Short mmCIF file of C-alpha atoms and ligand atoms in Angstrom, two decimals:
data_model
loop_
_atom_site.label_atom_id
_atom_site.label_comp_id
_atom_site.label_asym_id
_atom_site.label_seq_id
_atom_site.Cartn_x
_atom_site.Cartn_y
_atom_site.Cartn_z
CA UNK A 1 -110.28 20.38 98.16
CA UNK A 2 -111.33 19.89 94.80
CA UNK A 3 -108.01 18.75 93.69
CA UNK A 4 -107.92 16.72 96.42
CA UNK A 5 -111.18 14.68 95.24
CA UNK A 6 -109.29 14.42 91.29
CA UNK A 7 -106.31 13.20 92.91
CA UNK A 8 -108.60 10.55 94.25
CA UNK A 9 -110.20 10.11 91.03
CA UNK A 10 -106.93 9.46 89.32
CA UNK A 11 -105.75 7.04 91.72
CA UNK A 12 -108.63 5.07 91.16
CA UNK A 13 -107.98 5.05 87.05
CA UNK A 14 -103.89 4.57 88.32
CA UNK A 15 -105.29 0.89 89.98
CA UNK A 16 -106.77 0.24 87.01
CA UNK A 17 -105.64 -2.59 84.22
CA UNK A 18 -105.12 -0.17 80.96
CA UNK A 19 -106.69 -2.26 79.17
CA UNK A 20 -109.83 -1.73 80.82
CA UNK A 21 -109.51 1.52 79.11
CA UNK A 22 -108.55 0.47 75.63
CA UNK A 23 -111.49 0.86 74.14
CA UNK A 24 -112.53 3.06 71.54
CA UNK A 25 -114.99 4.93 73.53
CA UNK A 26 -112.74 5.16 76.69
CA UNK A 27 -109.91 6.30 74.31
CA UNK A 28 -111.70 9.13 73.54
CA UNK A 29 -113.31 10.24 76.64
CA UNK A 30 -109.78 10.16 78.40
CA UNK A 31 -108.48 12.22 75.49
CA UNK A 32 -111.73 14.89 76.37
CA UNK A 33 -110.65 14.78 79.60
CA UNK A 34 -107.32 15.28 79.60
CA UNK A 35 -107.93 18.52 77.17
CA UNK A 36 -110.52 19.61 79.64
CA UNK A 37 -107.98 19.71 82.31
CA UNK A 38 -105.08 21.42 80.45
CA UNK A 39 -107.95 23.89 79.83
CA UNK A 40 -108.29 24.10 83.74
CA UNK A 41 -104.25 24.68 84.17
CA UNK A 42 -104.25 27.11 82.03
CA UNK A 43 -107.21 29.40 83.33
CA UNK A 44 -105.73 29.31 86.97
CA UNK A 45 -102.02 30.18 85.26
CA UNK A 46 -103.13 33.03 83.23
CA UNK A 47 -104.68 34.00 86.74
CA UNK A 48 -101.63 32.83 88.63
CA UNK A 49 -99.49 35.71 86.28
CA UNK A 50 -101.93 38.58 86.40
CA UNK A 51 -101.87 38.24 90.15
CA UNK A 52 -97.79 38.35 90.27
CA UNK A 53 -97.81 35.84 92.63
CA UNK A 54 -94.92 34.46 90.98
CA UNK A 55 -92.87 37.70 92.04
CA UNK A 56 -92.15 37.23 95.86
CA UNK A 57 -90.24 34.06 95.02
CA UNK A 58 -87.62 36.99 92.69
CA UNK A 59 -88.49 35.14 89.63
CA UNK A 60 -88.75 37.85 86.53
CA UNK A 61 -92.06 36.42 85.27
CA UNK A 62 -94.79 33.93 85.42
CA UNK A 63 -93.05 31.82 82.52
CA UNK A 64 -89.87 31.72 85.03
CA UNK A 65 -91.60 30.78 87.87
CA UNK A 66 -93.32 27.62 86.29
CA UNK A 67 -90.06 26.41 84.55
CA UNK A 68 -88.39 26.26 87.86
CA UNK A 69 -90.91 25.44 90.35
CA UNK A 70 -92.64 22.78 87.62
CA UNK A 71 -89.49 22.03 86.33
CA UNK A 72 -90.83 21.80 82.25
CA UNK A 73 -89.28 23.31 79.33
CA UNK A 74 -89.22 27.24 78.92
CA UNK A 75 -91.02 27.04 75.98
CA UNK A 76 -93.52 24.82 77.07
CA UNK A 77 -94.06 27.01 80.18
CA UNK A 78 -93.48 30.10 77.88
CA UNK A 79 -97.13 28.63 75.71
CA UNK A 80 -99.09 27.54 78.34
CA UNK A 81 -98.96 31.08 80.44
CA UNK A 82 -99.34 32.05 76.45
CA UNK A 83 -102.51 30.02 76.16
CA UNK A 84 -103.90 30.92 79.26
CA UNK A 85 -103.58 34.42 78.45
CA UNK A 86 -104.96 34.26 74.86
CA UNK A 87 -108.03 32.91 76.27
CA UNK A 88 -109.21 36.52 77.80
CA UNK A 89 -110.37 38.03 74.74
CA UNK A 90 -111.46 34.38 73.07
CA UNK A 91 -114.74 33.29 75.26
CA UNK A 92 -115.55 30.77 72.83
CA UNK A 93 -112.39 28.86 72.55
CA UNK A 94 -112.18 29.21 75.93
CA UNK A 95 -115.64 27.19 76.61
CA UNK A 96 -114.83 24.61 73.95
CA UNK A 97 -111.71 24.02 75.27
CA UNK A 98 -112.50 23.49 78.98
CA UNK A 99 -115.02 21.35 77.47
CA UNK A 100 -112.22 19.00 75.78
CA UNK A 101 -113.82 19.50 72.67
CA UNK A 102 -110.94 21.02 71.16
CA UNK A 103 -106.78 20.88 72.37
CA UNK A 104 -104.22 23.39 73.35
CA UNK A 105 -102.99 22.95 69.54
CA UNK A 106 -106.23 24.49 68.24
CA UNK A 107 -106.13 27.30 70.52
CA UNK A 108 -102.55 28.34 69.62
CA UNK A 109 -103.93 28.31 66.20
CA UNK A 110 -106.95 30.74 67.07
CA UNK A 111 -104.42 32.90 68.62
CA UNK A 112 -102.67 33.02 65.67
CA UNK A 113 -105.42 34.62 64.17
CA UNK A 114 -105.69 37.17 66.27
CA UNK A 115 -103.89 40.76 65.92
CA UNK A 116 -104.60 44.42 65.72
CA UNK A 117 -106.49 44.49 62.05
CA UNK A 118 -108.52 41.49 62.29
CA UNK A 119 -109.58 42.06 65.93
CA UNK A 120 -113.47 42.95 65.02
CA UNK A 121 -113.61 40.23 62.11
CA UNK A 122 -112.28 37.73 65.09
CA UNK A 123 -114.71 38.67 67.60
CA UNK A 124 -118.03 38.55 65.02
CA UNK A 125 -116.46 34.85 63.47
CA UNK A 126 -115.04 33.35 67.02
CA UNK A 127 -118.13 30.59 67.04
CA UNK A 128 -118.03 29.93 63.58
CA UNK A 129 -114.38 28.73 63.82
CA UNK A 130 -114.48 27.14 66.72
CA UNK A 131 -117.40 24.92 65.37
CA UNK A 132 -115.25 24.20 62.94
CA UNK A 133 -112.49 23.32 65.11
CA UNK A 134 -114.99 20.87 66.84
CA UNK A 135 -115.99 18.94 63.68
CA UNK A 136 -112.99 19.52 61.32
CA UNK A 137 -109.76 16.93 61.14
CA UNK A 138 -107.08 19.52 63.03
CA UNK A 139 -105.37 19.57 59.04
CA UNK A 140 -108.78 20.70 57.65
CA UNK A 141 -109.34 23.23 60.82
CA UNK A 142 -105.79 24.71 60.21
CA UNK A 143 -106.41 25.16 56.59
CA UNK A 144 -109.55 26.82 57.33
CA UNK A 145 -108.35 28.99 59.95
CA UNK A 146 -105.36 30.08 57.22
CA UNK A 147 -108.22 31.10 54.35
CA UNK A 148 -109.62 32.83 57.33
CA UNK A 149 -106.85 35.19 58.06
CA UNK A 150 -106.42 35.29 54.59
CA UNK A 151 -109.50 36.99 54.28
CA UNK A 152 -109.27 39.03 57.80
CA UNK A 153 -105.90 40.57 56.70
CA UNK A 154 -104.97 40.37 53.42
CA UNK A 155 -101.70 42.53 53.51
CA UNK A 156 -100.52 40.89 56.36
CA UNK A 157 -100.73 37.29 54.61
CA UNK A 158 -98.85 38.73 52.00
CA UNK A 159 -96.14 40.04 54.07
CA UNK A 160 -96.31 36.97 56.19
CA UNK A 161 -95.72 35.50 52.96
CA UNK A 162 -92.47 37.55 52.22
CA UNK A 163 -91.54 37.20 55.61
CA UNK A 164 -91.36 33.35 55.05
CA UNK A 165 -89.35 33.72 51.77
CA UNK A 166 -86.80 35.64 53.46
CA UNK A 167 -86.15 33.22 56.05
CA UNK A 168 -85.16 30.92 53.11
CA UNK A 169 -81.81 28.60 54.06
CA UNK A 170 -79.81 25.89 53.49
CA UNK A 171 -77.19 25.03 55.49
CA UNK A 172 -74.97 21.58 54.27
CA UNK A 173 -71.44 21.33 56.37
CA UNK A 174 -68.53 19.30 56.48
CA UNK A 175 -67.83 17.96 59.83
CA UNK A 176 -64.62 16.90 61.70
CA UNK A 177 -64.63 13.60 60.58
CA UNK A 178 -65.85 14.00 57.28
CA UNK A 179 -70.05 13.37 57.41
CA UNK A 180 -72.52 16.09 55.71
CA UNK A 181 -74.79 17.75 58.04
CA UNK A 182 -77.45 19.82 57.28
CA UNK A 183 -80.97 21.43 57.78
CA UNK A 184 -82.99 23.54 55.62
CA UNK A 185 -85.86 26.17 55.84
CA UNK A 186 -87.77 26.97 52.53
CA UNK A 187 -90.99 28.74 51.66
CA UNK A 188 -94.53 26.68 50.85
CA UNK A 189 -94.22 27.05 47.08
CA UNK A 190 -90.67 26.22 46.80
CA UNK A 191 -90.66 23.61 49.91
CA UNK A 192 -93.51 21.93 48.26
CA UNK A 193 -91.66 21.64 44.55
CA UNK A 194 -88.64 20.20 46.48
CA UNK A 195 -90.45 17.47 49.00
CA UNK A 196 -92.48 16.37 46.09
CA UNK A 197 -89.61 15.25 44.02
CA UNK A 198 -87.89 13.93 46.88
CA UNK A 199 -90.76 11.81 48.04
CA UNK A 200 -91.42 10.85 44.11
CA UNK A 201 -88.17 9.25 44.14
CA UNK A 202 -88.19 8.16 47.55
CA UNK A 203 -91.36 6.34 45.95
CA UNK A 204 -89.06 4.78 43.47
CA UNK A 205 -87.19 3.91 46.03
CA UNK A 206 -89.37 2.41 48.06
CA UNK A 207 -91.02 0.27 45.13
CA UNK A 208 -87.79 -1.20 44.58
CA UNK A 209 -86.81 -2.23 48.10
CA UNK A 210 -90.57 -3.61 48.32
CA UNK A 211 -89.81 -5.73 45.00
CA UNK A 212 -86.48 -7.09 46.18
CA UNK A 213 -87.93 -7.96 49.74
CA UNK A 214 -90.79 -10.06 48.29
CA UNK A 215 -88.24 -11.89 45.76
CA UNK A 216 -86.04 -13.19 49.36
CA UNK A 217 -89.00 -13.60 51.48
CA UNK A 218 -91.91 -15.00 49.45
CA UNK A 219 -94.34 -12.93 50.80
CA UNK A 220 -94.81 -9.67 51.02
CA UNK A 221 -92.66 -7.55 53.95
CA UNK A 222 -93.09 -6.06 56.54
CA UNK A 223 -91.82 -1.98 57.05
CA UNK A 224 -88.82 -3.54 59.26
CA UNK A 225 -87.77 -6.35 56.41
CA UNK A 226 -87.17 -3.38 53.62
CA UNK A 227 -83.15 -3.37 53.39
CA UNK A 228 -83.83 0.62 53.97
CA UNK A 229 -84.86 2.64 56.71
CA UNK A 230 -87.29 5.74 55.30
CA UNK A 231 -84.66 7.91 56.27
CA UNK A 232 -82.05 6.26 54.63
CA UNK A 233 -84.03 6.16 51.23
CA UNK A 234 -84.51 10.20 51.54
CA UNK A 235 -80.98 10.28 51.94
CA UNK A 236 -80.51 7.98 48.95
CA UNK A 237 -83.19 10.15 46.39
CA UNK A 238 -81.49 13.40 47.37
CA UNK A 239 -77.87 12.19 46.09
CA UNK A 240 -80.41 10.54 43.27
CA UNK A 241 -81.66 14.04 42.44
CA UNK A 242 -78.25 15.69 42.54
CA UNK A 243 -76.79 12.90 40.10
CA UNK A 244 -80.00 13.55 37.89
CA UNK A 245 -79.49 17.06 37.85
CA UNK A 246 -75.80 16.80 36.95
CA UNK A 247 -76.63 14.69 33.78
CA UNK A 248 -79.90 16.67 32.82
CA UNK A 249 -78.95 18.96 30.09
CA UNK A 250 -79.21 22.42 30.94
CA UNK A 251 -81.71 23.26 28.02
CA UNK A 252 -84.16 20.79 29.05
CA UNK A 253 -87.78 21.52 29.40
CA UNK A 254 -88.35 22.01 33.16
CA UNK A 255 -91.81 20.56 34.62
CA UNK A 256 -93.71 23.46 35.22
CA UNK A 257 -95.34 23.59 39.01
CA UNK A 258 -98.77 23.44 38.83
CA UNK A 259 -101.78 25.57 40.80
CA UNK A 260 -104.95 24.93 41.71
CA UNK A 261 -107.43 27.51 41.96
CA UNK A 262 -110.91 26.67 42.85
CA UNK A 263 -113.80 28.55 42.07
CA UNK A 264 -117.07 28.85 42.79
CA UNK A 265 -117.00 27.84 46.37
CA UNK A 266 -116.88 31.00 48.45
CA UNK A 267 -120.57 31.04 48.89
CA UNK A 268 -120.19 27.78 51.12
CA UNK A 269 -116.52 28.50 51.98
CA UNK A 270 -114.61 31.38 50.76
CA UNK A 271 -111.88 31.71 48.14
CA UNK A 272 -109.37 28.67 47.95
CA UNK A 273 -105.88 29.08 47.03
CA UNK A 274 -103.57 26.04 47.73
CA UNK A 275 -100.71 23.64 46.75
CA UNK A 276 -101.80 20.52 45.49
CA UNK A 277 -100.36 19.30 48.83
CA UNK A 278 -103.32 21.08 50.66
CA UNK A 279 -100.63 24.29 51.66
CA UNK A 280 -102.41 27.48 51.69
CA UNK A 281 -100.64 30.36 49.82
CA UNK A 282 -102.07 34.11 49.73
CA UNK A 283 -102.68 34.75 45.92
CA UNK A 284 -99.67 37.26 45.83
CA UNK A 285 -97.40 34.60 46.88
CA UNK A 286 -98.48 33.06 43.17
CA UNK A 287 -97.50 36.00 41.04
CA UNK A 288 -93.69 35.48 40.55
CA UNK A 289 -95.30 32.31 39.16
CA UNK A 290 -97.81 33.45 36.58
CA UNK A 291 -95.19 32.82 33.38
CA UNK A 292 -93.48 29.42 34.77
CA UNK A 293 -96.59 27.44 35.87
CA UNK A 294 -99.27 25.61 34.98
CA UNK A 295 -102.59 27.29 36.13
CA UNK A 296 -105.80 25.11 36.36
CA UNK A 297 -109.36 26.36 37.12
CA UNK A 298 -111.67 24.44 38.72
CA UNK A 299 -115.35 25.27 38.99
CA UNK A 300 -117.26 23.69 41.90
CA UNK A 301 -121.26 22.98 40.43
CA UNK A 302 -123.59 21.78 42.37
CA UNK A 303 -124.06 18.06 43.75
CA UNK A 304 -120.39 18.38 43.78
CA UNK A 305 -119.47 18.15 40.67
CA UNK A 306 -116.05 19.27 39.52
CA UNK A 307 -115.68 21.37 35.80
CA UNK A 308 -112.40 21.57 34.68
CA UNK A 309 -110.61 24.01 32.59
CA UNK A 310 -108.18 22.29 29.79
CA UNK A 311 -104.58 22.38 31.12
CA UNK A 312 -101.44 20.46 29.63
CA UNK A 313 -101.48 18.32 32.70
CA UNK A 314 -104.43 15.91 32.18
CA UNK A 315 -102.92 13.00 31.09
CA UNK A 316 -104.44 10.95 33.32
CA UNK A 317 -107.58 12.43 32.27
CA UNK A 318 -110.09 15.04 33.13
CA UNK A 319 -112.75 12.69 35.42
CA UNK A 320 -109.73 11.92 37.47
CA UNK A 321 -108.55 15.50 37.82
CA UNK A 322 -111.73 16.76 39.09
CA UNK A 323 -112.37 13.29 41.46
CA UNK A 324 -108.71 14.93 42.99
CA UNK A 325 -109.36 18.63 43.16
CA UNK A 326 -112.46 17.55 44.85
CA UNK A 327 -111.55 15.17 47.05
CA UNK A 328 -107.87 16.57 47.34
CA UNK A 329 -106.92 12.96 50.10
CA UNK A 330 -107.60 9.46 50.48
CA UNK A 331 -111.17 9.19 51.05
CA UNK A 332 -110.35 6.49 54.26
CA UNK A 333 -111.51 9.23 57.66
CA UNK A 334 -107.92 7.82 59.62
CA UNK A 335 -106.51 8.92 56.35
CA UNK A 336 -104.54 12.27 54.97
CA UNK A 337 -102.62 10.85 52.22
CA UNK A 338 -103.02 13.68 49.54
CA UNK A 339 -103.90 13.62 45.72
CA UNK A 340 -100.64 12.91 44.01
CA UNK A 341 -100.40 10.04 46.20
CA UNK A 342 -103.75 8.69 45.95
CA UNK A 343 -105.10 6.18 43.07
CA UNK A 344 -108.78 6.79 41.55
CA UNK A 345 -110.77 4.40 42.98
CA UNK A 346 -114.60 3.18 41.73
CA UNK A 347 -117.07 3.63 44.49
CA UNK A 348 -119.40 0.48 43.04
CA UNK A 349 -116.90 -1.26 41.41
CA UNK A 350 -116.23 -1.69 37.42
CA UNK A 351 -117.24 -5.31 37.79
CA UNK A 352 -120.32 -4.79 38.96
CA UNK A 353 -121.47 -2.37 36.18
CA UNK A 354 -120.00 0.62 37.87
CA UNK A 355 -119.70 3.89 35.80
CA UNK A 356 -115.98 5.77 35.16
CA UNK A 357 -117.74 9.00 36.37
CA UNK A 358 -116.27 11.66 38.88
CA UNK A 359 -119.92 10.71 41.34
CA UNK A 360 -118.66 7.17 41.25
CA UNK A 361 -114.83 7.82 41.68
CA UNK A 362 -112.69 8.74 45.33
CA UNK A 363 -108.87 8.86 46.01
CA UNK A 364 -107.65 5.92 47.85
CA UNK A 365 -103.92 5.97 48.85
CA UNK A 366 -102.18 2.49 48.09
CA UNK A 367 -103.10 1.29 51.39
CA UNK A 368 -106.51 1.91 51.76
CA UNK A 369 -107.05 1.09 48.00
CA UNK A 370 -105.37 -2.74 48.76
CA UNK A 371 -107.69 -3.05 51.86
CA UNK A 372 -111.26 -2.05 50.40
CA UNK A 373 -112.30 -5.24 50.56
CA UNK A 374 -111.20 -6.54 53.96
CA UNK A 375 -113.85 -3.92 55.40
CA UNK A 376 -116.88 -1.87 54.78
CA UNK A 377 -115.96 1.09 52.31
CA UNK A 378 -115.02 4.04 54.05
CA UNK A 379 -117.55 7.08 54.15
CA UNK A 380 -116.38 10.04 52.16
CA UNK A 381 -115.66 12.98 54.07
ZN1 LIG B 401 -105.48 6.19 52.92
#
């Protein structure tokens, strides 16, 4: 009966002009809403399987049953009876959930946290992540949740972390008619050194089309009016990098990956160990690293303020370095452009008498940076 009256209900919003609904409250509320109710499915399927009332129909399990008689993907039926079940021994997740606070992403992540040695630590933290999972950006909550287990299980990161190495591939084929295919799995450390160039020169790339799209238009273009696709530049700054490598002399001094390790935040927020990017890496994962890379120390003071430890990497200056350790993305909220990406940006502008200080400095990526003055500046996080 009660799905009868939401059937009702969703006629009702069916009949209804979308944009009626386009606002930026509605947007949201539908969004609540709709995570509420996957909340609901899942309940009554993790219910549905301990019952076995998926069994008279012959099918092996509940996951079975739903991919036929539903007719979705396995592994989409495989995670929601997943979900539903995970939410047993998770009460809080569970209430947040059906709430719509938080999605069916954020509780496979909680789940994720969950296994035989960091059971206890799980059930005395449970609120304290989900609140974060309520107020967080779902990047920030996944990082979090990562320095959590971190902390929970501190072998198991580190074989997680081997784990992941192992699993290293790279698989680049010849087919019939003569194309390159390919796909490739790498670790965070290694993953991260090989994006980054590719996305430097894809940057290079990108400049250039930009330049020679203004010079035929006039004006500046839009994404569609670049003579390259993004995909097609990748494509273009990996055979760059090959060519590159093949004339780079073998001797050469090779740029040495750099680490950031923050310290003097785990009162407020534990021990930090990441990737520039924002990847989180157990400590041990670093090691093989120690004599190749460039280590910088960052002390967090208070009134966030950033000291930072001389490294062979501050050319573009110390105030800066701190301004992105700190701030570590664009400082726009709709924004997750990280650091490297990002240009140092004064808060009350240079013009007006404002200071080159880290308290007066953010990251802005290009974007955001062109646009500051088409709109109120954007809160810091
Ligand atoms: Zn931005």
């Amino acid at each position: 009966m009660v799905l009868d009256d939401l059937a009702e209900v969703l006629e009702r919003l069916r009949g209804m002009d979308p944009s009626a609904l386009a606002d930026t409250e509605s947007i949201v509320a539908i969004h609540r809403h709709l995570a509420g109710m996957e909340a609901v499915a899942a309940r009554a399927t993790a219910a549905f399987d301990a019952a076995g009332h998926w069994a008279p129909d012959g099918a092996l399990n509940a996951t079975a049953w739903l991919a036929t008689r539903c007719r979705v993907p396995r592994a989409e039926a495989r995670r929601r009876v997943r979900r539903g079940r995970a939410l047993h021994s998770l009460p809080e997740v569970d209430h947040a959930w059906s709430e719509g606070a938080i999605t069916g992403a954020h509780v496979d992540v909680m789940a994720s946290l969950r296994c035989p040695e960091t059971e206890e630590a799980l059930a005395r933290d449970e609120a304290l992540l989900v609140d974060q999972a309520r107020t967080l950006t779902f990047a920030q909550f996944s990082r979090a949740a990562a320095y959590w287990k971190q902390r929970a299980d501190p072998d198991g990161a580190d074989q997680d972390a081997e784990r992941r190495r192992a699993r290293r591939d790279v698989y680049l084929v010849q087919s019939f008619g003569g194309t390159w295919l390919g796909a490739m799995t790498l670790d965070p450390v290694h993953g991260t050194i090989v994006s980054e160039e590719l996305e430097r020169l894809e940057h290079e790339l990108f400049e250039a089309d930009r330049a020679e799209a203004r010079d035929a238009l006039g004006r500046d273009p839009g994404p569609a009016e670049l003579p390259r696709t993004p995909g097609q530049r990748r494509a273009d700054a990996l055979v760059e990098m090959a060519t590159r490598s093949k004339s780079c002399p073998r001797d050469a001094r090779r740029p040495a990956p750099l680490f950031t390790v923050l310290v003097g935040w785990e009162t407020l927020y534990g021990r930090i160990c990441e990737l520039e990017n924002g990847t989180v890496v157990p400590p041990g994962e670093l090691l093989p690293w120690l004599d190749r890379a460039d280590l910088e120390r960052a002390v967090f003071a208070p009134g966030r303020r950033v000291e930072i430890s001389p490294t062979t990497r501050l050319f573009t200056g110390a105030t800066r370095r701190a301004i992105e350790v700190r701030d570590r993305e664009c400082a726009h909220p709709f924004c997750e452009v990280t650091a490297p990406f990002c240009q140092a940006d004064h808060i009350q502008p240079w013009a007006l008498g404002g200071p080159t200080t880290q308290e007066n400095g953010r990251l802005l990526c290009a974007t955001h940076n062109g646009r500051r003055n088409e709109r109120p500046p954007p809160v810091a996080a």
